[in-house]
PDB file of C-alpha atoms in Angstrom:
ATOM      1  CA  MET A   1      50.748 -94.111  52.344  1.00  0.00           C
ATOM      2  CA  LYS A   2      52.724 -94.707  49.143  1.00  0.00           C
ATOM      3  CA  THR A   3      49.505 -95.702  47.436  1.00  0.00           C
ATOM      4  CA  LYS A   4      47.853 -92.383  48.402  1.00  0.00           C
ATOM      5  CA  ILE A   5      50.818 -90.373  47.135  1.00  0.00           C
ATOM      6  CA  ILE A   6      50.939 -92.309  43.864  1.00  0.00           C
ATOM      7  CA  GLY A   7      47.150 -91.932  43.511  1.00  0.00           C
ATOM      8  CA  THR A   8      47.363 -88.182  44.161  1.00  0.00           C
ATOM      9  CA  ILE A   9      50.202 -87.784  41.636  1.00  0.00           C
ATOM     10  CA  PHE A  10      48.193 -89.782  39.092  1.00  0.00           C
ATOM     11  CA  ILE A  11      45.108 -87.582  39.600  1.00  0.00           C
ATOM     12  CA  LEU A  12      47.206 -84.406  39.306  1.00  0.00           C
ATOM     13  CA  ALA A  13      48.820 -85.722  36.112  1.00  0.00           C
ATOM     14  CA  VAL A  14      45.394 -86.493  34.608  1.00  0.00           C
ATOM     15  CA  LEU A  15      44.109 -83.023  35.551  1.00  0.00           C
ATOM     16  CA  ALA A  16      47.217 -81.327  34.131  1.00  0.00           C
ATOM     17  CA  GLY A  17      46.866 -83.310  30.905  1.00  0.00           C
ATOM     18  CA  GLY A  18      43.183 -82.400  30.647  1.00  0.00           C
ATOM     19  CA  ILE A  19      43.923 -78.715  31.184  1.00  0.00           C
ATOM     20  CA  PHE A  20      46.682 -78.883  28.571  1.00  0.00           C
ATOM     21  CA  LEU A  21      44.361 -80.503  26.041  1.00  0.00           C
ATOM     22  CA  LEU A  22      41.549 -78.035  26.728  1.00  0.00           C
ATOM     23  CA  SER A  23      43.852 -75.036  26.408  1.00  0.00           C
ATOM     24  CA  GLY A  24      44.948 -76.322  23.014  1.00  0.00           C
ATOM     25  CA  LYS A  25      41.310 -76.644  21.934  1.00  0.00           C
ATOM     26  CA  ASP A  26      40.629 -73.006  22.848  1.00  0.00           C
ATOM     27  CA  LYS A  27      43.479 -71.886  20.611  1.00  0.00           C
ATOM     28  CA  GLU A  28      42.311 -74.265  17.896  1.00  0.00           C
ATOM     29  CA  THR A  29      38.725 -72.983  18.167  1.00  0.00           C
ATOM     30  CA  THR A  30      39.920 -69.374  18.025  1.00  0.00           C
ATOM     31  CA  LYS A  31      42.037 -70.155  14.976  1.00  0.00           C
ATOM     32  CA  LYS A  32      39.047 -71.808  13.249  1.00  0.00           C
ATOM     33  CA  LEU A  33      36.864 -68.769  13.986  1.00  0.00           C
ATOM     34  CA  GLU A  34      39.515 -66.410  12.639  1.00  0.00           C
ATOM     35  CA  THR A  35      39.809 -68.541   9.524  1.00  0.00           C
ATOM     36  CA  LYS A  36      36.039 -68.472   9.137  1.00  0.00           C
ATOM     37  CA  VAL A  37      36.033 -64.663   9.408  1.00  0.00           C
ATOM     38  CA  GLY A  38      38.955 -64.535   6.997  1.00  0.00           C
ATOM     39  CA  ASP A  39      36.901 -66.484   4.460  1.00  0.00           C
ATOM     40  CA  LYS A  40      34.322 -63.670   4.242  1.00  0.00           C
ATOM     41  CA  ILE A  41      34.265 -60.566   2.094  1.00  0.00           C
ATOM     42  CA  TYR A  42      32.156 -57.589   3.196  1.00  0.00           C
ATOM     43  CA  VAL A  43      30.765 -55.339   0.451  1.00  0.00           C
ATOM     44  CA  ALA A  44      28.890 -52.035   0.850  1.00  0.00           C
ATOM     45  CA  VAL A  45      25.700 -52.108  -1.241  1.00  0.00           C
ATOM     46  CA  GLU A  46      24.817 -48.420  -1.324  1.00  0.00           C
ATOM     47  CA  GLU A  47      21.537 -48.645  -3.240  1.00  0.00           C
ATOM     48  CA  THR A  48      19.867 -51.013  -0.774  1.00  0.00           C
ATOM     49  CA  GLY A  49      21.483 -49.824   2.448  1.00  0.00           C
ATOM     50  CA  GLU A  50      23.031 -53.207   3.175  1.00  0.00           C
ATOM     51  CA  ILE A  51      26.318 -54.955   3.678  1.00  0.00           C
ATOM     52  CA  ALA A  52      26.605 -58.102   1.568  1.00  0.00           C
ATOM     53  CA  VAL A  53      28.618 -60.887   3.180  1.00  0.00           C
ATOM     54  CA  ILE A  54      30.246 -63.030   0.504  1.00  0.00           C
ATOM     55  CA  ASP A  55      31.915 -66.408   0.888  1.00  0.00           C
ATOM     56  CA  ALA A  56      35.417 -65.851  -0.482  1.00  0.00           C
ATOM     57  CA  LYS A  57      35.749 -69.438  -1.691  1.00  0.00           C
ATOM     58  CA  ASP A  58      32.591 -69.879  -3.755  1.00  0.00           C
ATOM     59  CA  ARG A  59      31.774 -66.151  -4.215  1.00  0.00           C
ATOM     60  CA  ASN A  60      28.156 -66.510  -3.127  1.00  0.00           C
ATOM     61  CA  VAL A  61      26.307 -64.034  -0.939  1.00  0.00           C
ATOM     62  CA  ILE A  62      25.805 -65.812   2.377  1.00  0.00           C
ATOM     63  CA  LYS A  63      24.084 -62.971   4.229  1.00  0.00           C
ATOM     64  CA  ARG A  64      22.786 -59.431   3.848  1.00  0.00           C
ATOM     65  CA  ILE A  65      23.051 -57.083   6.820  1.00  0.00           C
ATOM     66  CA  ASP A  66      20.322 -54.416   6.768  1.00  0.00           C
ATOM     67  CA  LEU A  67      21.689 -51.131   8.138  1.00  0.00           C
ATOM     68  CA  SER A  68      18.304 -49.432   8.615  1.00  0.00           C
ATOM     69  CA  ALA A  69      17.199 -48.397  12.089  1.00  0.00           C
ATOM     70  CA  GLU A  70      14.007 -47.197  13.696  1.00  0.00           C
ATOM     71  CA  ILE A  71      14.400 -43.590  14.824  1.00  0.00           C
ATOM     72  CA  GLY A  72      11.486 -41.725  16.330  1.00  0.00           C
ATOM     73  CA  GLY A  73       9.128 -44.498  15.256  1.00  0.00           C
ATOM     74  CA  ILE A  74      10.206 -44.232  11.619  1.00  0.00           C
ATOM     75  CA  LYS A  75      12.390 -46.699   9.718  1.00  0.00           C
ATOM     76  CA  ILE A  76      15.414 -44.817   8.424  1.00  0.00           C
ATOM     77  CA  GLY A  77      17.743 -46.275   5.827  1.00  0.00           C
ATOM     78  CA  PHE A  78      21.498 -45.849   5.959  1.00  0.00           C
ATOM     79  CA  MET A  79      23.712 -45.938   2.889  1.00  0.00           C
ATOM     80  CA  PRO A  80      27.058 -47.629   3.503  1.00  0.00           C
ATOM     81  CA  HIS A  81      30.005 -45.972   1.841  1.00  0.00           C
ATOM     82  CA  ASN A  82      32.998 -47.925   3.100  1.00  0.00           C
ATOM     83  CA  VAL A  83      33.472 -51.163   5.025  1.00  0.00           C
ATOM     84  CA  GLN A  84      36.637 -52.472   6.673  1.00  0.00           C
ATOM     85  CA  VAL A  85      37.447 -55.584   8.688  1.00  0.00           C
ATOM     86  CA  ALA A  86      39.654 -54.819  11.690  1.00  0.00           C
ATOM     87  CA  PRO A  87      43.146 -56.342  11.431  1.00  0.00           C
ATOM     88  CA  ASP A  88      42.419 -58.562  14.459  1.00  0.00           C
ATOM     89  CA  ASN A  89      39.262 -59.913  12.697  1.00  0.00           C
ATOM     90  CA  LYS A  90      37.131 -59.091  15.760  1.00  0.00           C
ATOM     91  CA  SER A  91      34.983 -56.350  14.221  1.00  0.00           C
ATOM     92  CA  VAL A  92      33.775 -54.905  10.924  1.00  0.00           C
ATOM     93  CA  TRP A  93      33.434 -51.124  10.605  1.00  0.00           C
ATOM     94  CA  VAL A  94      31.059 -49.314   8.235  1.00  0.00           C
ATOM     95  CA  THR A  95      30.609 -45.636   7.405  1.00  0.00           C
ATOM     96  CA  ALA A  96      26.856 -45.182   6.961  1.00  0.00           C
ATOM     97  CA  ASN A  97      25.007 -42.047   5.901  1.00  0.00           C
ATOM     98  CA  ALA A  98      21.313 -41.277   6.233  1.00  0.00           C
ATOM     99  CA  MET A  99      19.876 -42.259   2.834  1.00  0.00           C
ATOM    100  CA  ASP A 100      19.210 -38.707   1.644  1.00  0.00           C
ATOM    101  CA  MET A 101      22.129 -37.383   3.700  1.00  0.00           C
ATOM    102  CA  ASN A 102      19.972 -34.494   4.932  1.00  0.00           C
ATOM    103  CA  LYS A 103      17.559 -33.996   7.767  1.00  0.00           C
ATOM    104  CA  GLU A 104      14.511 -36.167   7.416  1.00  0.00           C
ATOM    105  CA  LYS A 105      11.514 -33.844   7.522  1.00  0.00           C
ATOM    106  CA  ILE A 106       8.032 -34.958   8.422  1.00  0.00           C
ATOM    107  CA  SER A 107       5.073 -32.627   7.997  1.00  0.00           C
ATOM    108  CA  PHE A 108       1.639 -33.122   9.466  1.00  0.00           C
ATOM    109  CA  PHE A 109      -1.303 -31.377   7.857  1.00  0.00           C
ATOM    110  CA  LYS A 110      -4.888 -31.031   9.015  1.00  0.00           C
ATOM    111  CA  ILE A 111      -7.303 -32.183   6.339  1.00  0.00           C
ATOM    112  CA  GLN A 112     -10.244 -29.867   5.935  1.00  0.00           C
ATOM    113  CA  LYS A 113     -13.682 -30.933   4.823  1.00  0.00           C
ATOM    114  CA  VAL A 114     -14.281 -29.842   1.233  1.00  0.00           C
ATOM    115  CA  TYR A 115     -17.781 -29.076   0.020  1.00  0.00           C
ATOM    116  CA  PRO A 116     -18.792 -29.596  -3.632  1.00  0.00           C
ATOM    117  CA  THR A 117     -19.745 -25.931  -3.958  1.00  0.00           C
ATOM    118  CA  GLN A 118     -16.209 -24.885  -3.050  1.00  0.00           C
ATOM    119  CA  LEU A 119     -14.860 -27.008  -5.882  1.00  0.00           C
ATOM    120  CA  LEU A 120     -17.541 -25.767  -8.291  1.00  0.00           C
ATOM    121  CA  PHE A 121     -16.891 -22.070  -7.692  1.00  0.00           C
ATOM    122  CA  GLY A 122     -13.109 -22.348  -7.197  1.00  0.00           C
ATOM    123  CA  MET A 123     -13.322 -21.292  -3.573  1.00  0.00           C
ATOM    124  CA  LEU A 124     -10.853 -23.868  -2.354  1.00  0.00           C
ATOM    125  CA  GLY A 125      -7.478 -22.372  -1.509  1.00  0.00           C
ATOM    126  CA  VAL A 126      -4.332 -24.201  -2.464  1.00  0.00           C
ATOM    127  CA  ALA A 127      -1.602 -24.538   0.126  1.00  0.00           C
ATOM    128  CA  ARG A 128       1.889 -25.789  -0.566  1.00  0.00           C
ATOM    129  CA  ALA A 129       3.803 -27.885   1.924  1.00  0.00           C
ATOM    130  CA  ASP A 130       6.768 -25.507   1.911  1.00  0.00           C
ATOM    131  CA  GLU A 131       4.627 -22.509   2.907  1.00  0.00           C
ATOM    132  CA  GLY A 132       4.539 -23.556   6.543  1.00  0.00           C
ATOM    133  CA  HIS A 133       0.919 -24.671   6.716  1.00  0.00           C
ATOM    134  CA  GLY A 134       0.131 -27.245   9.350  1.00  0.00           C
ATOM    135  CA  GLU A 135       2.277 -28.507  12.166  1.00  0.00           C
ATOM    136  CA  GLU A 136       5.761 -29.543  11.253  1.00  0.00           C
ATOM    137  CA  GLY A 137       8.284 -31.642  13.083  1.00  0.00           C
ATOM    138  CA  GLU A 138      11.814 -32.541  12.177  1.00  0.00           C
ATOM    139  CA  ILE A 139      13.832 -35.597  12.938  1.00  0.00           C
ATOM    140  CA  LYS A 140      17.552 -35.079  12.670  1.00  0.00           C
ATOM    141  CA  VAL A 141      19.164 -38.209  11.348  1.00  0.00           C
ATOM    142  CA  ASN A 142      22.840 -38.519  12.157  1.00  0.00           C
ATOM    143  CA  ASP A 143      25.317 -40.240   9.921  1.00  0.00           C
ATOM    144  CA  GLU A 144      26.741 -43.235  11.748  1.00  0.00           C
ATOM    145  CA  ILE A 145      29.675 -45.529  12.068  1.00  0.00           C
ATOM    146  CA  ILE A 146      28.288 -49.032  12.452  1.00  0.00           C
ATOM    147  CA  VAL A 147      30.233 -51.864  14.060  1.00  0.00           C
ATOM    148  CA  ILE A 148      29.419 -55.472  13.133  1.00  0.00           C
ATOM    149  CA  ASN A 149      30.427 -58.685  14.896  1.00  0.00           C
ATOM    150  CA  PRO A 150      32.022 -60.814  12.135  1.00  0.00           C
ATOM    151  CA  LEU A 151      31.239 -64.089  13.899  1.00  0.00           C
ATOM    152  CA  THR A 152      27.480 -63.448  13.970  1.00  0.00           C
ATOM    153  CA  ASP A 153      27.286 -60.775  11.236  1.00  0.00           C
ATOM    154  CA  LYS A 154      25.023 -58.697  13.487  1.00  0.00           C
ATOM    155  CA  ILE A 155      25.256 -54.999  14.300  1.00  0.00           C
ATOM    156  CA  ILE A 156      26.719 -54.568  17.776  1.00  0.00           C
ATOM    157  CA  ARG A 157      27.100 -50.795  17.898  1.00  0.00           C
ATOM    158  CA  ARG A 158      25.905 -47.631  16.176  1.00  0.00           C
ATOM    159  CA  ILE A 159      28.001 -44.530  16.775  1.00  0.00           C
ATOM    160  CA  ASP A 160      26.194 -41.257  15.976  1.00  0.00           C
ATOM    161  CA  MET A 161      28.612 -38.866  14.312  1.00  0.00           C
ATOM    162  CA  GLY A 162      26.474 -35.888  13.227  1.00  0.00           C
ATOM    163  CA  THR A 163      24.268 -34.726  10.378  1.00  0.00           C
ATOM    164  CA  ASP A 164      25.229 -34.012   6.773  1.00  0.00           C
ATOM    165  CA  LEU A 165      28.796 -35.296   7.185  1.00  0.00           C
ATOM    166  CA  HIS A 166      28.950 -37.752   4.296  1.00  0.00           C
ATOM    167  CA  LEU A 167      31.155 -40.197   6.149  1.00  0.00           C
ATOM    168  CA  SER A 168      33.335 -41.612   3.431  1.00  0.00           C
ATOM    169  CA  HIS A 169      36.231 -43.828   4.433  1.00  0.00           C
ATOM    170  CA  ILE A 170      37.266 -45.693   7.538  1.00  0.00           C
ATOM    171  CA  SER A 171      40.491 -47.447   8.408  1.00  0.00           C
ATOM    172  CA  LEU A 172      41.804 -49.164  11.511  1.00  0.00           C
ATOM    173  CA  SER A 173      45.220 -49.014  13.107  1.00  0.00           C
ATOM    174  CA  PRO A 174      47.350 -52.161  12.679  1.00  0.00           C
ATOM    175  CA  ASP A 175      46.692 -53.115  16.324  1.00  0.00           C
ATOM    176  CA  SER A 176      42.902 -52.611  15.834  1.00  0.00           C
ATOM    177  CA  ARG A 177      42.918 -50.098  18.685  1.00  0.00           C
ATOM    178  CA  TYR A 178      41.715 -47.054  16.741  1.00  0.00           C
ATOM    179  CA  ALA A 179      39.314 -46.439  13.885  1.00  0.00           C
ATOM    180  CA  ILE A 180      39.928 -43.381  11.718  1.00  0.00           C
ATOM    181  CA  ALA A 181      36.952 -42.052   9.724  1.00  0.00           C
ATOM    182  CA  ALA A 182      36.709 -39.159   7.268  1.00  0.00           C
ATOM    183  CA  ALA A 183      33.737 -36.808   6.896  1.00  0.00           C
ATOM    184  CA  GLN A 184      33.948 -35.709   3.278  1.00  0.00           C
ATOM    185  CA  THR A 185      31.490 -32.784   3.402  1.00  0.00           C
ATOM    186  CA  LYS A 186      32.916 -31.171   6.540  1.00  0.00           C
ATOM    187  CA  GLY A 187      36.579 -32.022   5.981  1.00  0.00           C
ATOM    188  CA  ILE A 188      36.895 -33.657   9.405  1.00  0.00           C
ATOM    189  CA  VAL A 189      38.844 -36.754  10.424  1.00  0.00           C
ATOM    190  CA  TYR A 190      37.579 -38.665  13.473  1.00  0.00           C
ATOM    191  CA  LYS A 191      39.692 -40.912  15.694  1.00  0.00           C
ATOM    192  CA  ILE A 192      37.636 -43.467  17.629  1.00  0.00           C
ATOM    193  CA  ASN A 193      38.907 -45.758  20.362  1.00  0.00           C
ATOM    194  CA  ALA A 194      37.883 -49.112  18.892  1.00  0.00           C
ATOM    195  CA  LYS A 195      38.133 -50.858  22.254  1.00  0.00           C
ATOM    196  CA  THR A 196      35.862 -48.549  24.279  1.00  0.00           C
ATOM    197  CA  TYR A 197      33.868 -46.612  21.670  1.00  0.00           C
TER     198      TYR A 197
END
C-alpha cells in the first residue's frame, strides 16, 4: 500500500513539474514573439500602396505588405497615410485611402463600326466620355482602416469607413482597447473598439 501511495505521489510530482515547466515555456515563447514584433518598424509607403516592414537591427526591408484589394472584380490600390503598432504588440493599424481618394468610375462604351467613307467625308461624330454616352457604372471605394497581424505581417481585417474621408492619423489607447482615427477632409474622429471591431 505504501508503495502505491509513494508511486502516486511521485507521478503527481512529475506531472506538476512538467506543467510548471510548460507554463514557463508559454511565457518564454510569448516574450520571444513580443521581442520579435518589437524588432520591427512599420513604414507607410504612400506611392506604392504598401507597408514596408523593416528589421530594426539591420535596417533592411524584410517584407512589403500590399494594401490593394479586389473590389467588384477590379484591383483597387490603397494609399497608407499612417501606421501604428498597438501598445500590446498584438496588432498594427493603418489608415488607408483609395488611391485617388474619390469614387472610382468605370465607363463602358459601345464601339460602332466605322466605314472609310465616314472618315473621308467627316461624317463621324465625336463623343466625349463626360457627355454621358454609353452605359456607365460606378464603384464607390471606401477609405479603410486596415489591421495587420504583426506575427505574420498579413492583413487580418479591413474596416470600411466611407468615401472621400482622407483618413489621416490613427492612435491606440494605452491598453490597446480602442483605436482613434481622424478623417481630415470631413473633420471627423472615429473611435473603434479594437477588441471587437
